[in-house]
GROMACS .gro file of C-alpha atoms in nm:
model
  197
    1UNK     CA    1  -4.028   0.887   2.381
    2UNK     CA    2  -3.839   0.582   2.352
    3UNK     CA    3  -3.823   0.613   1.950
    4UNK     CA    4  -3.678   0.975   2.017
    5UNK     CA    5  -3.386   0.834   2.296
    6UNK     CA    6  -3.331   0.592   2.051
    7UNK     CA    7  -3.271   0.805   1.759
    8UNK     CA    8  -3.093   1.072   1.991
    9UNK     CA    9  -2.817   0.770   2.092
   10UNK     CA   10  -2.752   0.684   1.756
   11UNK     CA   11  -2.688   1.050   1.627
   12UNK     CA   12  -2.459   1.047   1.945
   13UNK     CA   13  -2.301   0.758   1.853
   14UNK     CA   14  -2.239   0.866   1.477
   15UNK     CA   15  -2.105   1.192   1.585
   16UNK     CA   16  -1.886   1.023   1.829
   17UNK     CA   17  -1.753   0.802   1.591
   18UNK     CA   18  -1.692   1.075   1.314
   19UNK     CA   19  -1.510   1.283   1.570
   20UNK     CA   20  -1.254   1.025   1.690
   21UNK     CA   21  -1.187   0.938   1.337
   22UNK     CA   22  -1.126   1.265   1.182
   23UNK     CA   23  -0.787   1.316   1.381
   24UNK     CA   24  -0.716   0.953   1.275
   25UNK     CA   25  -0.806   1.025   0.889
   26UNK     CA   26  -0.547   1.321   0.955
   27UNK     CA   27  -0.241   1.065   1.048
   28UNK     CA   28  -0.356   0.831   0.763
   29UNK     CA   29  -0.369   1.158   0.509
   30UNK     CA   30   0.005   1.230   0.660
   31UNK     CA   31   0.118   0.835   0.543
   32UNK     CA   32   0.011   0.873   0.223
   33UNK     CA   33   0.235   1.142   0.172
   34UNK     CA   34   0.539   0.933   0.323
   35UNK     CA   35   0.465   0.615   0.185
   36UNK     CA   36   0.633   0.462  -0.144
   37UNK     CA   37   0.439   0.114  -0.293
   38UNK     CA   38   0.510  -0.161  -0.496
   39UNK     CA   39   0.212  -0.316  -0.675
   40UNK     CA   40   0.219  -0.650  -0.946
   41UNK     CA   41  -0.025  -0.760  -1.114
   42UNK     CA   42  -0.041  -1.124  -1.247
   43UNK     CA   43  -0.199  -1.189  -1.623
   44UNK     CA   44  -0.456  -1.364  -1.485
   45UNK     CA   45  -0.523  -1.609  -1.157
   46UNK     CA   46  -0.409  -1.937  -1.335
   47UNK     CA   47  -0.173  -2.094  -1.132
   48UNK     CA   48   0.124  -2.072  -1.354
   49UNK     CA   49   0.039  -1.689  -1.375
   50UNK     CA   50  -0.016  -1.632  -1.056
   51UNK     CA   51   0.343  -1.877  -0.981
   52UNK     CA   52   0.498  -1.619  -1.252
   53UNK     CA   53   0.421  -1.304  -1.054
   54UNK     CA   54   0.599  -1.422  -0.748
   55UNK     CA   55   0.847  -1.510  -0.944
   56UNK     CA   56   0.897  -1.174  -1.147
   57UNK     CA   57   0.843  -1.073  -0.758
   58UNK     CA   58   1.123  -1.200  -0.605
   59UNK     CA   59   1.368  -1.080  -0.926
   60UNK     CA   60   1.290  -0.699  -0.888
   61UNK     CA   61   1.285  -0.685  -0.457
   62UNK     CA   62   1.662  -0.816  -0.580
   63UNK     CA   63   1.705  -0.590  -0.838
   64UNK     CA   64   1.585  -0.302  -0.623
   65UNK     CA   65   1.721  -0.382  -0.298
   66UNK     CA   66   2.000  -0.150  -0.275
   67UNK     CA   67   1.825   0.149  -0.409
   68UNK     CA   68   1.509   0.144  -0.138
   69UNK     CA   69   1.718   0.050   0.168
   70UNK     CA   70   1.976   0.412   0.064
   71UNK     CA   71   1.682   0.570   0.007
   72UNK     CA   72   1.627   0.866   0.328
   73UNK     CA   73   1.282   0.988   0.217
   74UNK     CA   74   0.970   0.866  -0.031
   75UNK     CA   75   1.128   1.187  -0.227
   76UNK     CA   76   1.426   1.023  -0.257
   77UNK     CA   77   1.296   0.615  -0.360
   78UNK     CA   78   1.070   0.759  -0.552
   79UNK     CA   79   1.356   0.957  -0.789
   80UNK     CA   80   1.550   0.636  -0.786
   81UNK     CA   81   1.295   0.449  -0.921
   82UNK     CA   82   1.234   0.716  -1.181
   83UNK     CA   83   1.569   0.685  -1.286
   84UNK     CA   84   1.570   0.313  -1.287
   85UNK     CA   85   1.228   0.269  -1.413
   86UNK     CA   86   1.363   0.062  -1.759
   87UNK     CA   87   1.587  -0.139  -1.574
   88UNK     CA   88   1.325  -0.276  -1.358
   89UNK     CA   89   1.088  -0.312  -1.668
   90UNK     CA   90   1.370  -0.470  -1.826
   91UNK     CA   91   1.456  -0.710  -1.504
   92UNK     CA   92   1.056  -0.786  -1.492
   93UNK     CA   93   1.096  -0.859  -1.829
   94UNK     CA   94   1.401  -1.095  -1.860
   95UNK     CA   95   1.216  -1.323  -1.591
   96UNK     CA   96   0.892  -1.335  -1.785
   97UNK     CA   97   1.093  -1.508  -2.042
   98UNK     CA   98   1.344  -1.736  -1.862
   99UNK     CA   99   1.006  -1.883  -1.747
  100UNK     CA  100   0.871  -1.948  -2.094
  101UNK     CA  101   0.612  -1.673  -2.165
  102UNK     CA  102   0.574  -1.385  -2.369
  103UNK     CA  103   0.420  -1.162  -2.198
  104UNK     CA  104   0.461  -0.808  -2.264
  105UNK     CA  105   0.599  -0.613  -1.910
  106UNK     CA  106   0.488  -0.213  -1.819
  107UNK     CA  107   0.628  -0.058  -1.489
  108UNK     CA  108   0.548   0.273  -1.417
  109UNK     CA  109   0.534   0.506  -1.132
  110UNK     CA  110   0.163   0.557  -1.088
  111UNK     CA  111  -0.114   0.734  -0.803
  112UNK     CA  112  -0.311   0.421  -0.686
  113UNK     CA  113  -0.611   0.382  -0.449
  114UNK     CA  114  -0.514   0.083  -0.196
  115UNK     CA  115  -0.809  -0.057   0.059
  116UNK     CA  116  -0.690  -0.116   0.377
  117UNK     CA  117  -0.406  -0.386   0.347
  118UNK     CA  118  -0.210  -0.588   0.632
  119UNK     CA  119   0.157  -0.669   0.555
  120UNK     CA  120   0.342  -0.868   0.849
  121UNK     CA  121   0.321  -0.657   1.176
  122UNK     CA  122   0.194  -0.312   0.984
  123UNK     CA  123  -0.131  -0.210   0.822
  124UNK     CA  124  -0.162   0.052   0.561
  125UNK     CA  125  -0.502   0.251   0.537
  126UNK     CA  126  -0.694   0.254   0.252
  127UNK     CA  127  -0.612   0.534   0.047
  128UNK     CA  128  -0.432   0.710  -0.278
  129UNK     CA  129  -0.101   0.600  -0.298
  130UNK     CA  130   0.240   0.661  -0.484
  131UNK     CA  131   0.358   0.332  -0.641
  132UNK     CA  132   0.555   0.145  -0.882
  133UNK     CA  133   0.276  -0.067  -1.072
  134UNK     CA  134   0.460  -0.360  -1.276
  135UNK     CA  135   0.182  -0.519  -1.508
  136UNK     CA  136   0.271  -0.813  -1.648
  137UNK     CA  137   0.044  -0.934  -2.021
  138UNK     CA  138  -0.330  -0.783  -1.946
  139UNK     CA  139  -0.272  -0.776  -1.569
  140UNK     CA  140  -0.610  -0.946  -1.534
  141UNK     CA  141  -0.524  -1.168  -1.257
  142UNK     CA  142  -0.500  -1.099  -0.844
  143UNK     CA  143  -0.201  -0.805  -0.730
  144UNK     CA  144   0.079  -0.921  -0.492
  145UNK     CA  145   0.185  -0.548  -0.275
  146UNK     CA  146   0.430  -0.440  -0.057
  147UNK     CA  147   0.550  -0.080   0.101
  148UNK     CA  148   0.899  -0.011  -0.094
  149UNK     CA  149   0.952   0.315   0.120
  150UNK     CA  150   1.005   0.269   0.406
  151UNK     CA  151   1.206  -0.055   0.340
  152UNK     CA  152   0.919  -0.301   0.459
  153UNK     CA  153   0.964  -0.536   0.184
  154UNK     CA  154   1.366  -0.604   0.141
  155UNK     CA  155   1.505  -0.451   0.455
  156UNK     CA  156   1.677  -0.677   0.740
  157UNK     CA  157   1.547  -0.378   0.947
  158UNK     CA  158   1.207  -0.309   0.907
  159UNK     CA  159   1.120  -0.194   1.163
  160UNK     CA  160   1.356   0.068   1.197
  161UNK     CA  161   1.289   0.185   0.866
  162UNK     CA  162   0.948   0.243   0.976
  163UNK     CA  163   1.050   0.456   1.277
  164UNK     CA  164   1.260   0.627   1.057
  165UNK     CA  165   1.080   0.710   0.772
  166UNK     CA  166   0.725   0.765   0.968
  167UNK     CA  167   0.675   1.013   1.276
  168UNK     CA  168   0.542   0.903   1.589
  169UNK     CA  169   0.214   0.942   1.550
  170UNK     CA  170   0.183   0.748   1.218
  171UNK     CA  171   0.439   0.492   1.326
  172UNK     CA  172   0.162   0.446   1.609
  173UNK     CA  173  -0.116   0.437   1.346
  174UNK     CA  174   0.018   0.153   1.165
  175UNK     CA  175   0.197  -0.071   1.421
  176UNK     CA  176  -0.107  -0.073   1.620
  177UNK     CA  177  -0.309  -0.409   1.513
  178UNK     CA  178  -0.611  -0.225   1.683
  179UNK     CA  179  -0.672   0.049   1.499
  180UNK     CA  180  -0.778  -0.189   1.188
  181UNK     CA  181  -1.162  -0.102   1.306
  182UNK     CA  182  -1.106   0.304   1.225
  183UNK     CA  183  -0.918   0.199   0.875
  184UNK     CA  184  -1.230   0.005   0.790
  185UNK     CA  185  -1.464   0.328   0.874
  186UNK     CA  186  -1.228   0.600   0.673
  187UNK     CA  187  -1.248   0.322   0.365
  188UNK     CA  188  -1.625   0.321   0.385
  189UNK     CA  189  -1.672   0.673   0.423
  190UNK     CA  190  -1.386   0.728   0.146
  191UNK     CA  191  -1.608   0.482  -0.093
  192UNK     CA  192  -1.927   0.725  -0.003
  193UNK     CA  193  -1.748   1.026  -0.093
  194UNK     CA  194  -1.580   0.844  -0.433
  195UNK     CA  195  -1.935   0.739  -0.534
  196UNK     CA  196  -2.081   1.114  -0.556
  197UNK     CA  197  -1.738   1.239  -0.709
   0.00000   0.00000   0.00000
């Protein structure tokens, strides 16, 4: 009897769980679909690579500062980057080599999965994203990432980006430190699912 109330509660439990996520999985699918990425990868984690990266970092958030703070929908930064996509290859670039390497420099716009990620006061879900991926040599070494639309990486006015750019309900989803738990239960059901697909 006590084997069955046991095994009763933890169906209950499960099915409790599953049901106040899937709403939530609903908002994340909706950010996705809003949300605009920047992702760099370092040639590998020595520290002069990894020193390099932040460095090639801080050139292109310059570089691309004006277009992502104009830019009134992931539609829109997304075109702009499209249409600036060898001028940032070509900014990554210069930098590589006013630090004394040679490494070869890719940026392209790209669909990306992203685990669950914290960046000052917001966290992302784990998901497929749109993003600019720069690669810089083999891109071997650990990714530096940041949210390019809405403005979370450049703007003076993050914040109000976000509210902007994100309805209320997904604003809520990732302004709200506590939902991390429910992220980390959509990425493990999400790595089930890519396993048998």
């Amino acid at each position: 009897m006590l084997k069955r109330f046991i095994t009763a509660a933890c169906v209950a439990f499960a099915l409790a769980v599953i049901y106040s996520v899937i709403p939530f999985q609903a908002n994340c699918s909706a950010i996705y679909n809003d949300v605009f990425r920047l992702h760099i990868l370092a040639n590998s984690d020595s520290e002069s690579d990894q020193a390099l990266k932040l460095k090639v970092r801080d050139k292109v958030l310059e570089t691309t500062k004006e277009l992502f703070n104009s830019a009134e929908s992931k539609e829109q930064a997304e075109r702009l980057v499209s249409e600036n996509l060898q001028t940032i290859a070509n900014t990554a670039y210069r930098e590589v080599l006013n630090n004394g390497s040679t490494y070869k420099v890719t940026a392209q716009i790209t669909k990306m999965y992203f685990t669950t990620r914290r960046y000052k006061n917001y966290t992302l879900p784990s998901g497929m994203y749109d993003a600019l991926r720069i690669t810089i040599g083999s891109g071997k070494g650990h990714n530096w990432w940041c949210v390019m639309y809405p403005s979370l990486c450049v703007s003076p006015q993050p914040d109000e980006d976000a509210k902007r750019a994100l309805d209320q309900n997904e604003y809520e989803v990732v302004h709200d430190e506590h939902t991390e738990y429910k992220f980390k239960i959509i990425e493990f059901f999400e790595k089930i699912r890519s396993f048998f697909t």
